[in-house]
Amino acid sequence: MSDTFDLVVIGSGPGGYVCAIKAAQLGLKVAVVEKRKTYGGTCLNVGCIPSKALLYASEMFAEAGHSFAELGISVEPKLDLEAMLGHKDKTVKANVDGIAFLFKKNKITGIIGTGRIKAPGEVEVTKEDGSAETLSAKAICIATGSAVAGIPGVELFFDSDTIVSSDEAIALASVPETMVVVGGGVIGLELGSVWARLGAKVTVVEYLDKVLGPMDGEVSKAFQKLLAKQGIAFRLGAKVTGVEKTEKGASVSFEPVKGGEAETLAADVVLVATGRKPYTEGLGLEEAGVKLDDRGRVEIDGHFATNVAGIYAIGDVVKGAMLAHKAEDEGVALAEQLAGQVGHVNYDAIPSVVYTSPEVASVGKTEEELKAAGIAYRVGKFPFMANGRARAMLKTDGFVKFLVDAQTDRALGCHILGAGAGDMIAEAALLMEFGGSSEDLARTSHAHPTLSEAMREAAFAAFAKPIHV
């Protein structure tokens, strides 16, 4: 038995490593157990970071081939996929090495191995060579994240180059001529965009009658039209009934959700991007008595505590949106609570972003949610077409949309479709965190010319009138 730790975190993704670092900064003795050979979890190794590296690189490739000439730059771009994937790999290495450095800097004990809760207060770690050690902990944090979810009722056999998940889709050795993406959510649209920009003919098959299911309906509809202009085809309201490997690639069978004839699409590559599920396999939760809910998530109370004393859980493995920054916020809050402080997460002000081109970003309520709740609201919108900086950048697609309380003008939600949306949404999140109104934002000076002026104009539109339309 080793020395007792104040906190042992199982999993080193955004939730786990942030929780560990914050706890160490607050004076706790911390250990982190990670089954991968490098820290950072899915996000840094095969998720958020590598996909964003490819999204940016492929966007630059597409712009070089389509937009540069209008800016007076004459080039004939040639794709070097090996170099592009190399850029992705270097980005990943820099980030995972950074986590290892932060662990060392904060005197966190990092252990590579598979963690299992042996009993309350004890975490058994099995290493690659088969040896095991047991860590003693005053508190245990389950931060094991999520895994690729399959298709309900459909048997799947993933490989590295034909029927793939997001893990493999960031490392295809060549650009497929055709790709079918099963799932019109964030992951499917982001990675579908990458390969479409590089030359693949992409078709998205989605069960719902809209892309980005929980997103604001108006934004979703406008976004789909823009992706269609980029060459991505959509088959909405389609239930996938089979995905099979063939001699020439793979095939996807589907039928209309509302009834009708079945169809089959052939493709060189099929990307299954139907979401993710909590990762609880092999953690010893059942033996420890830790309860799971009906969706396989670890049940927690308002302070991230499970039903077993001393065992906590955060991130994708618990209820709520599966977002890296949501996990980070929970990690900070839990660390503060364990150190005797008061940690809190405002789940009403957590933004979400789709890193396509243009980007989509959202925080707070959608129009559909406000209508369903019977809340009276006003809408303020402003198009990027009327923004001077957007015109200069050839980035005029999209708009900013504010939703505010009809009586108090308090911001209830903000939805952005356009260049830089992922950065600009932070302004709306901050406004909502402090209970601000659209008038508060509109009366805050914004530098000119910037894309963020569209935020101010949309806020003006919500409580008065916009200036530039």
XYZ file of C-alpha atoms in Angstrom:
469
model
C 0.000 0.000 0.000
C 1.414 3.383 -0.995
C 1.166 6.618 0.896
C -2.332 8.003 1.135
C -3.336 10.622 -1.421
C -5.903 13.288 -0.754
C -7.260 12.660 -4.253
C -6.793 9.968 -6.882
C -8.219 10.838 -10.302
C -8.972 8.026 -12.749
C -8.605 9.492 -16.238
C -6.490 12.389 -17.480
C -8.809 14.026 -20.003
C -9.856 17.678 -19.654
C -11.980 16.929 -16.603
C -9.433 14.716 -14.887
C -6.263 16.693 -15.493
C -7.892 20.044 -14.680
C -9.354 18.619 -11.466
C -5.948 17.224 -10.518
C -4.065 20.443 -11.239
C -6.565 22.636 -9.398
C -6.562 20.294 -6.402
C -2.762 20.328 -6.300
C -2.738 24.122 -6.527
C -5.031 24.172 -3.485
C -2.575 22.072 -1.483
C -3.917 18.543 -1.934
C -1.692 15.518 -2.554
C -2.858 14.181 -5.924
C -2.329 11.167 -8.160
C -3.705 10.599 -11.651
C -4.176 7.190 -13.266
C -4.264 7.059 -17.083
C -4.624 3.924 -19.229
C -3.211 5.557 -22.391
C 0.527 5.959 -22.836
C 0.073 9.732 -22.904
C -2.075 12.079 -20.826
C -4.957 14.150 -22.137
C -7.662 11.549 -22.702
C -9.754 11.337 -25.850
C -9.808 15.118 -26.288
C -6.091 15.700 -26.635
C -5.121 12.368 -28.190
C -7.819 11.524 -30.744
C -10.610 14.082 -30.317
C -10.785 17.835 -29.916
C -7.156 18.720 -30.583
C -6.273 16.554 -33.606
C -9.633 17.231 -35.260
C -9.156 20.993 -34.892
C -5.683 20.754 -36.382
C -7.162 19.001 -39.420
C -10.117 21.375 -39.597
C -7.823 24.384 -39.722
C -5.397 22.830 -42.199
C -8.178 21.659 -44.522
C -9.864 25.073 -44.293
C -6.630 26.742 -45.390
C -6.362 24.274 -48.275
C -9.925 25.019 -49.363
C -9.425 28.781 -49.102
C -6.226 28.599 -51.119
C -8.154 26.879 -53.880
C -11.266 29.060 -53.806
C -10.831 32.388 -52.004
C -7.233 33.479 -52.425
C -7.679 34.625 -56.020
C -10.316 37.154 -54.947
C -7.795 38.537 -52.476
C -5.214 38.965 -55.204
C -3.221 35.853 -54.353
C -2.608 33.434 -57.210
C -1.753 29.907 -56.096
C -2.462 26.353 -57.164
C -2.631 24.392 -53.903
C -1.375 20.827 -53.870
C -2.397 18.530 -51.064
C 0.336 16.809 -49.074
C -1.813 14.663 -46.803
C 1.175 13.115 -45.057
C 2.433 16.567 -44.057
C -1.057 17.624 -42.965
C -1.359 14.559 -40.754
C 2.138 15.331 -39.486
C 0.949 18.773 -38.422
C -1.906 17.091 -36.565
C 0.445 14.682 -34.801
C 2.854 17.444 -33.774
C -0.056 19.434 -32.357
C -1.178 16.438 -30.329
C 2.329 15.768 -29.011
C 2.789 19.390 -27.922
C -0.459 19.269 -25.972
C -0.002 15.895 -24.265
C 3.594 16.766 -23.390
C 2.235 19.970 -21.911
C -0.004 18.019 -19.536
C 2.927 15.885 -18.403
C 4.868 19.087 -17.708
C 1.978 20.556 -15.717
C 1.743 17.384 -13.623
C 5.446 17.635 -12.812
C 5.198 21.361 -12.110
C 2.314 20.831 -9.668
C 3.932 17.760 -8.032
C 1.158 15.435 -9.210
C 1.948 11.722 -9.272
C 1.080 10.442 -12.735
C 0.710 6.690 -13.192
C 0.245 4.977 -16.553
C -2.003 1.960 -16.120
C -5.624 0.850 -15.907
C -7.365 2.027 -12.788
C -10.077 0.134 -10.923
C -11.837 1.014 -7.699
C -10.909 -1.872 -5.435
C -12.943 -0.513 -2.541
C -13.908 2.922 -1.210
C -10.587 4.658 -0.639
C -8.560 2.227 -2.754
C -7.649 2.337 -6.459
C -5.854 -0.636 -7.975
C -3.642 0.198 -10.957
C -2.680 -2.552 -13.400
C 0.303 -1.627 -15.541
C 1.170 -2.747 -19.069
C 3.568 -5.424 -17.799
C 0.798 -6.956 -15.694
C 2.069 -5.732 -12.353
C -0.318 -3.955 -10.036
C -0.228 -1.521 -7.168
C -2.911 -0.119 -4.910
C -3.278 3.580 -4.189
C -4.911 4.742 -0.993
C -7.094 7.829 -1.360
C -9.235 10.021 0.844
C -11.232 10.880 -2.294
C -11.531 9.211 -5.701
C -12.656 11.063 -8.816
C -13.992 9.077 -11.765
C -13.106 11.081 -14.875
C -12.965 8.331 -17.473
C -14.909 10.233 -20.144
C -16.750 8.554 -22.975
C -16.313 6.043 -25.776
C -17.613 5.802 -29.327
C -21.275 4.793 -29.408
C -22.548 2.474 -32.095
C -25.844 2.467 -33.976
C -28.821 1.027 -32.049
C -29.699 -2.384 -33.445
C -26.838 -2.402 -35.960
C -23.828 -4.688 -35.603
C -20.610 -2.845 -36.438
C -17.081 -3.993 -37.215
C -14.704 -1.053 -37.170
C -11.380 -1.140 -38.964
C -8.708 1.450 -39.682
C -9.675 2.522 -43.176
C -13.184 1.504 -44.314
C -15.751 1.464 -41.511
C -14.330 3.946 -39.039
C -15.130 5.928 -35.928
C -13.858 9.422 -35.251
C -10.695 7.856 -33.785
C -9.684 6.466 -37.190
C -11.200 9.279 -39.295
C -8.436 11.643 -38.159
C -5.779 9.369 -39.622
C -6.965 8.070 -42.998
C -3.968 7.306 -45.216
C -5.592 8.764 -48.321
C -8.540 10.938 -49.292
C -11.510 8.709 -50.141
C -13.435 9.430 -53.315
C -16.702 8.916 -51.444
C -17.598 8.990 -47.773
C -20.873 8.353 -45.970
C -21.146 9.919 -42.537
C -23.702 8.291 -40.252
C -24.797 11.034 -37.880
C -25.393 14.728 -38.473
C -24.076 15.929 -35.135
C -20.946 17.874 -34.284
C -18.400 15.093 -34.815
C -19.874 13.910 -38.105
C -20.147 17.387 -39.600
C -16.675 18.452 -38.481
C -14.855 15.390 -39.818
C -17.120 15.196 -42.858
C -16.113 18.790 -43.601
C -12.414 17.936 -43.346
C -12.560 15.201 -45.968
C -15.010 17.097 -48.186
C -12.575 20.021 -48.350
C -9.789 17.648 -49.300
C -11.792 16.207 -52.183
C -14.137 13.497 -50.920
C -17.777 13.414 -51.987
C -19.531 13.321 -48.607
C -23.106 12.281 -47.818
C -24.489 12.664 -44.298
C -27.225 10.264 -43.183
C -29.095 11.546 -40.114
C -31.960 10.030 -38.135
C -33.515 13.397 -37.233
C -35.051 15.788 -39.744
C -32.352 18.393 -38.983
C -28.605 18.518 -38.414
C -27.163 19.461 -35.011
C -30.241 18.142 -33.216
C -30.270 20.307 -30.063
C -29.154 23.494 -31.826
C -31.484 26.396 -32.564
C -33.683 25.428 -35.519
C -33.080 28.566 -37.570
C -29.326 28.218 -37.190
C -29.447 24.516 -38.058
C -31.392 25.146 -41.256
C -29.128 27.967 -42.427
C -26.025 25.970 -41.543
C -27.149 22.952 -43.550
C -27.693 25.146 -46.613
C -24.143 26.480 -46.348
C -22.687 22.972 -46.053
C -24.748 21.901 -49.058
C -23.160 24.751 -51.043
C -19.796 23.293 -50.050
C -20.799 20.005 -51.690
C -21.986 17.946 -48.711
C -25.192 16.007 -49.411
C -27.777 15.190 -46.735
C -30.260 12.379 -46.213
C -32.320 13.450 -43.217
C -35.027 11.535 -41.373
C -33.203 8.324 -42.254
C -32.818 5.302 -39.977
C -29.666 3.286 -40.655
C -30.366 -0.451 -40.665
C -27.007 -1.808 -41.724
C -23.350 -0.978 -42.333
C -21.337 -3.625 -44.138
C -17.923 -3.976 -45.674
C -17.859 -4.777 -49.391
C -15.218 -5.682 -51.971
C -14.895 -2.046 -53.045
C -15.437 -0.371 -49.663
C -18.596 -0.367 -47.597
C -22.331 0.155 -47.870
C -24.901 1.846 -45.664
C -28.521 0.751 -45.708
C -31.236 3.033 -44.397
C -34.958 3.659 -44.543
C -37.143 6.728 -43.953
C -38.012 7.155 -40.274
C -41.589 8.010 -41.270
C -41.872 4.988 -43.524
C -40.949 4.273 -47.117
C -38.576 2.311 -49.295
C -35.142 1.331 -48.044
C -32.018 2.569 -49.803
C -28.347 1.649 -49.882
C -25.382 3.958 -50.417
C -21.934 2.689 -51.341
C -18.789 4.505 -50.204
C -15.058 4.056 -49.931
C -15.242 5.024 -46.268
C -18.122 5.037 -43.788
C -17.688 7.227 -40.732
C -19.992 6.247 -37.875
C -20.491 9.387 -35.794
C -23.625 8.674 -33.803
C -22.428 10.110 -30.541
C -20.602 8.811 -27.506
C -21.431 6.802 -24.394
C -20.055 6.999 -20.824
C -16.950 4.883 -20.299
C -17.355 2.780 -17.154
C -15.963 -0.549 -18.306
C -13.636 -2.315 -15.888
C -13.775 0.400 -13.228
C -15.155 -1.882 -10.537
C -18.184 0.330 -10.032
C -20.639 -2.512 -9.503
C -18.397 -4.172 -6.928
C -17.917 -0.852 -5.140
C -21.668 -0.246 -5.116
C -21.562 2.884 -7.286
C -24.937 3.455 -8.928
C -25.430 4.114 -12.637
C -28.515 5.690 -14.185
C -30.641 4.228 -16.983
C -28.253 5.676 -19.588
C -25.152 4.105 -18.091
C -23.913 7.327 -16.489
C -22.526 7.522 -12.959
C -25.201 8.981 -10.699
C -24.081 12.052 -8.748
C -25.649 14.678 -6.519
C -25.244 18.439 -6.817
C -21.700 18.193 -5.490
C -20.446 15.469 -7.884
C -20.668 12.833 -5.146
C -21.805 9.298 -5.946
C -23.857 7.220 -3.547
C -20.609 5.803 -2.114
C -18.821 8.089 0.339
C -15.514 9.437 -0.953
C -16.181 8.584 -4.606
C -16.981 11.399 -7.053
C -17.474 11.669 -10.804
C -17.252 14.419 -13.431
C -17.293 14.977 -17.184
C -18.693 12.754 -19.921
C -19.242 9.890 -17.502
C -21.990 11.842 -15.688
C -25.142 13.671 -16.745
C -25.011 16.756 -18.958
C -23.449 17.773 -22.246
C -20.380 15.817 -23.325
C -18.128 18.850 -23.687
C -14.486 19.188 -22.672
C -14.998 22.592 -21.081
C -18.010 21.361 -19.104
C -15.756 18.640 -17.706
C -13.081 21.224 -16.908
C -15.574 23.400 -15.045
C -16.711 20.407 -13.012
C -13.105 19.457 -12.302
C -12.332 22.902 -10.904
C -15.527 22.943 -8.819
C -14.882 19.495 -7.343
C -11.273 20.345 -6.479
C -12.443 23.498 -4.705
C -15.042 21.545 -2.747
C -12.507 18.915 -1.679
C -10.209 21.722 -0.496
C -12.965 23.170 1.667
C -14.026 25.908 -0.719
C -17.305 26.423 -2.568
C -17.192 25.231 -6.174
C -20.061 25.781 -8.596
C -20.915 25.234 -12.264
C -23.556 27.309 -14.049
C -24.917 24.797 -16.534
C -27.110 27.446 -18.151
C -24.063 29.311 -19.445
C -21.940 26.565 -20.994
C -21.304 27.257 -24.695
C -21.039 24.696 -27.469
C -19.177 25.106 -30.746
C -19.035 23.360 -34.124
C -15.633 24.085 -35.697
C -16.671 23.909 -39.332
C -16.460 26.775 -41.811
C -18.368 28.813 -40.951
C -18.429 27.944 -37.273
C -21.579 27.477 -35.229
C -21.712 28.480 -31.569
C -24.468 28.528 -29.008
C -25.078 29.259 -25.348
C -28.289 29.228 -23.341
C -31.777 28.511 -24.602
C -32.957 28.014 -28.171
C -36.174 29.483 -29.539
C -37.726 26.026 -29.471
C -36.922 25.622 -25.773
C -38.300 29.053 -24.879
C -41.513 28.382 -26.774
C -41.944 24.996 -25.103
C -41.445 26.607 -21.682
C -43.940 29.394 -22.452
C -41.366 32.124 -21.868
C -42.025 35.443 -23.592
C -38.910 36.557 -25.446
C -37.557 38.956 -28.043
C -35.132 38.207 -30.857
C -32.275 40.404 -32.021
C -30.405 39.400 -35.193
C -27.610 40.866 -37.256
C -26.101 39.435 -40.479
C -22.352 39.247 -41.054
C -23.068 40.533 -44.546
C -23.482 43.963 -42.937
C -20.244 43.742 -40.921
C -17.287 45.653 -42.400
C -14.591 43.295 -41.146
C -16.496 40.270 -42.448
C -16.667 41.846 -45.893
C -12.928 42.520 -45.839
C -12.278 38.893 -44.927
C -14.770 37.399 -47.423
C -16.554 35.874 -44.415
C -20.074 37.260 -44.839
C -22.066 34.041 -44.350
C -24.232 33.736 -41.253
C -25.617 35.896 -38.470
C -25.724 36.530 -34.723
C -28.982 35.876 -32.911
C -29.779 36.990 -29.369
C -32.776 35.775 -27.365
C -33.772 37.964 -24.410
C -36.558 38.037 -21.850
C -39.422 40.157 -23.183
C -39.938 41.901 -19.841
C -36.474 42.220 -18.287
C -34.219 42.170 -21.395
C -32.035 39.593 -19.633
C -30.059 37.461 -22.083
C -31.510 33.953 -22.330
C -29.527 32.604 -25.251
C -27.198 33.466 -28.104
C -26.633 31.600 -31.347
C -23.967 32.440 -33.908
C -23.404 31.101 -37.409
C -20.310 32.656 -38.911
C -16.562 33.135 -38.887
C -15.071 33.305 -35.408
C -18.301 32.154 -33.746
C -16.417 29.897 -31.342
C -14.461 32.826 -29.928
C -17.293 35.355 -29.953
C -19.699 33.124 -28.021
C -17.589 33.725 -24.895
C -18.895 37.286 -24.811
C -22.471 36.026 -24.619
C -21.538 33.390 -22.011
C -19.963 36.073 -19.832
C -23.030 38.268 -20.232
C -25.290 35.414 -19.138
C -23.006 34.389 -16.265
C -23.517 37.799 -14.701
C -27.213 38.061 -15.551
C -26.671 40.821 -18.101
C -29.092 42.230 -20.628
C -28.831 42.913 -24.341
C -28.693 46.610 -23.513
C -25.663 45.975 -21.295
C -23.807 44.434 -24.204
C -25.003 46.986 -26.763
C -23.762 49.859 -24.598
C -20.330 48.258 -24.241
C -17.840 49.705 -26.709
C -16.590 47.253 -29.330
C -13.482 47.911 -31.412
C -14.062 48.802 -35.060
C -13.741 47.070 -37.408
C -14.143 43.645 -35.795
C -16.394 40.654 -36.242
C -17.507 41.110 -32.632
C -19.396 44.242 -33.671
C -22.017 41.840 -35.013
C -22.610 40.809 -31.395
C -23.218 44.408 -30.408
C -25.527 45.018 -33.366
C -27.578 41.902 -32.577
C -27.842 43.107 -28.975
C -29.013 46.517 -30.235
C -31.596 44.709 -32.337
C -32.891 42.870 -29.263
C -33.736 45.951 -27.180
C -33.918 48.762 -29.733
C -32.718 48.799 -33.349
C -29.409 47.838 -34.985
C -27.328 50.663 -36.441
C -25.986 49.159 -39.643
C -29.032 47.482 -41.206
